[in-house]
Amino acid sequence: MSYVFPPAPPVCVPVVGSTNTFAVHRIYCVGRNYVEHAQEMGHSGREAPFFFMKPADAVLVAAPGVTAVMPYPSLTHNLHHEVELVVAIGVGGSNIRAADAAAHIFGYAVGLDMTRRDLQNDMKKQGRPWCIGKGFDHSAPIGAITPANQVPGIADAAIRLQVNGQDRQRSTINKLIWNIAETIEQLSMAWTLQPGDVIYTGTPEGVAAVLRGDTLAADIDGLQSLHIRVE
Ligand code: MN
């Protein structure tokens, strides 16, 4: 096989305790999956899960111990942080039942669903797709993936985000409206999941703007921390 130009290499995320890396296939995101965040965005918090996607090459890898640099994106004056648990799929499938979901999970990571909130809000008002607000370059920072068997307590873990050392978001994974297994069940009805898919499971309350020069520290108990600086 020859190509008219060299194909892009796969986007790869480090795996804790392994020299193998996790090649990303697709990035799925869940909207409004914590009650208090749904309320702060003006919604009831009681609705079926809904999904949007980011391109795989929107991933910004923050390797362990490294503060990754995120360029401040174009067109926005209101770049928001959303700290999220990321579920990494290792075994694909469609119509996966919640009771079987665990067998499809490779591991977990800390992620940031960075959002051009002003553009997302404009698109919402006009009933247009969110892509420009959500799926831009470097919009999906992610830390190293920890294999699932090393984090048995993930369902009750604490999740938090600090900006310049100050608390911004703080919650627990057990406050997800649609838990990890239910999210996989619902998502796999709509798309055939593949090894390499990652799911950003939604953010708790406290989303707010970041500015050039800000440093973000995102943590979930049992997982590798994620550090980025916006420049
Ligand atoms: Mn989000």
PDB file of N, CA and C and ligand atoms in Angstrom, residues 30 52 82 84 113 134 202-203, ligand 1:
ATOM      1  N   VAL A  30     -20.044  12.170  27.350  1.00  0.00           N
ATOM      2  CA  VAL A  30     -21.409  12.179  27.869  1.00  0.00           C
ATOM      3  C   VAL A  30     -21.724  13.594  28.338  1.00  0.00           C
ATOM      4  N   PHE A  52     -21.725  13.226  22.617  1.00  0.00           N
ATOM      5  CA  PHE A  52     -21.103  13.930  21.502  1.00  0.00           C
ATOM      6  C   PHE A  52     -19.692  13.375  21.358  1.00  0.00           C
ATOM      7  N   GLU A  82     -13.608  21.092  32.282  1.00  0.00           N
ATOM      8  CA  GLU A  82     -14.555  20.085  32.788  1.00  0.00           C
ATOM      9  C   GLU A  82     -13.724  18.857  33.140  1.00  0.00           C
ATOM     10  N   GLU A  84     -13.121  15.108  34.199  1.00  0.00           N
ATOM     11  CA  GLU A  84     -13.974  13.935  33.971  1.00  0.00           C
ATOM     12  C   GLU A  84     -13.189  12.625  34.151  1.00  0.00           C
ATOM     13  N   ASP A 113     -12.455  17.710  29.570  1.00  0.00           N
ATOM     14  CA  ASP A 113     -13.265  18.026  28.387  1.00  0.00           C
ATOM     15  C   ASP A 113     -13.258  19.543  28.245  1.00  0.00           C
ATOM     16  N   LYS A 134     -16.682  22.010  21.193  1.00  0.00           N
ATOM     17  CA  LYS A 134     -16.193  20.835  21.922  1.00  0.00           C
ATOM     18  C   LYS A 134     -15.054  20.087  21.232  1.00  0.00           C
ATOM     19  N   GLY A 202     -18.472  12.725  31.760  1.00  0.00           N
ATOM     20  CA  GLY A 202     -19.232  13.880  32.228  1.00  0.00           C
ATOM     21  C   GLY A 202     -18.551  14.548  33.401  1.00  0.00           C
ATOM     22  N   THR A 203     -18.916  15.810  33.627  1.00  0.00           N
ATOM     23  CA  THR A 203     -18.228  16.611  34.648  1.00  0.00           C
ATOM     24  C   THR A 203     -19.166  16.979  35.784  1.00  0.00           C
TER      25      THR A 203
HETATM   26 MN    MN B   1     -18.044  17.281  29.528  1.00  0.00          MN
END
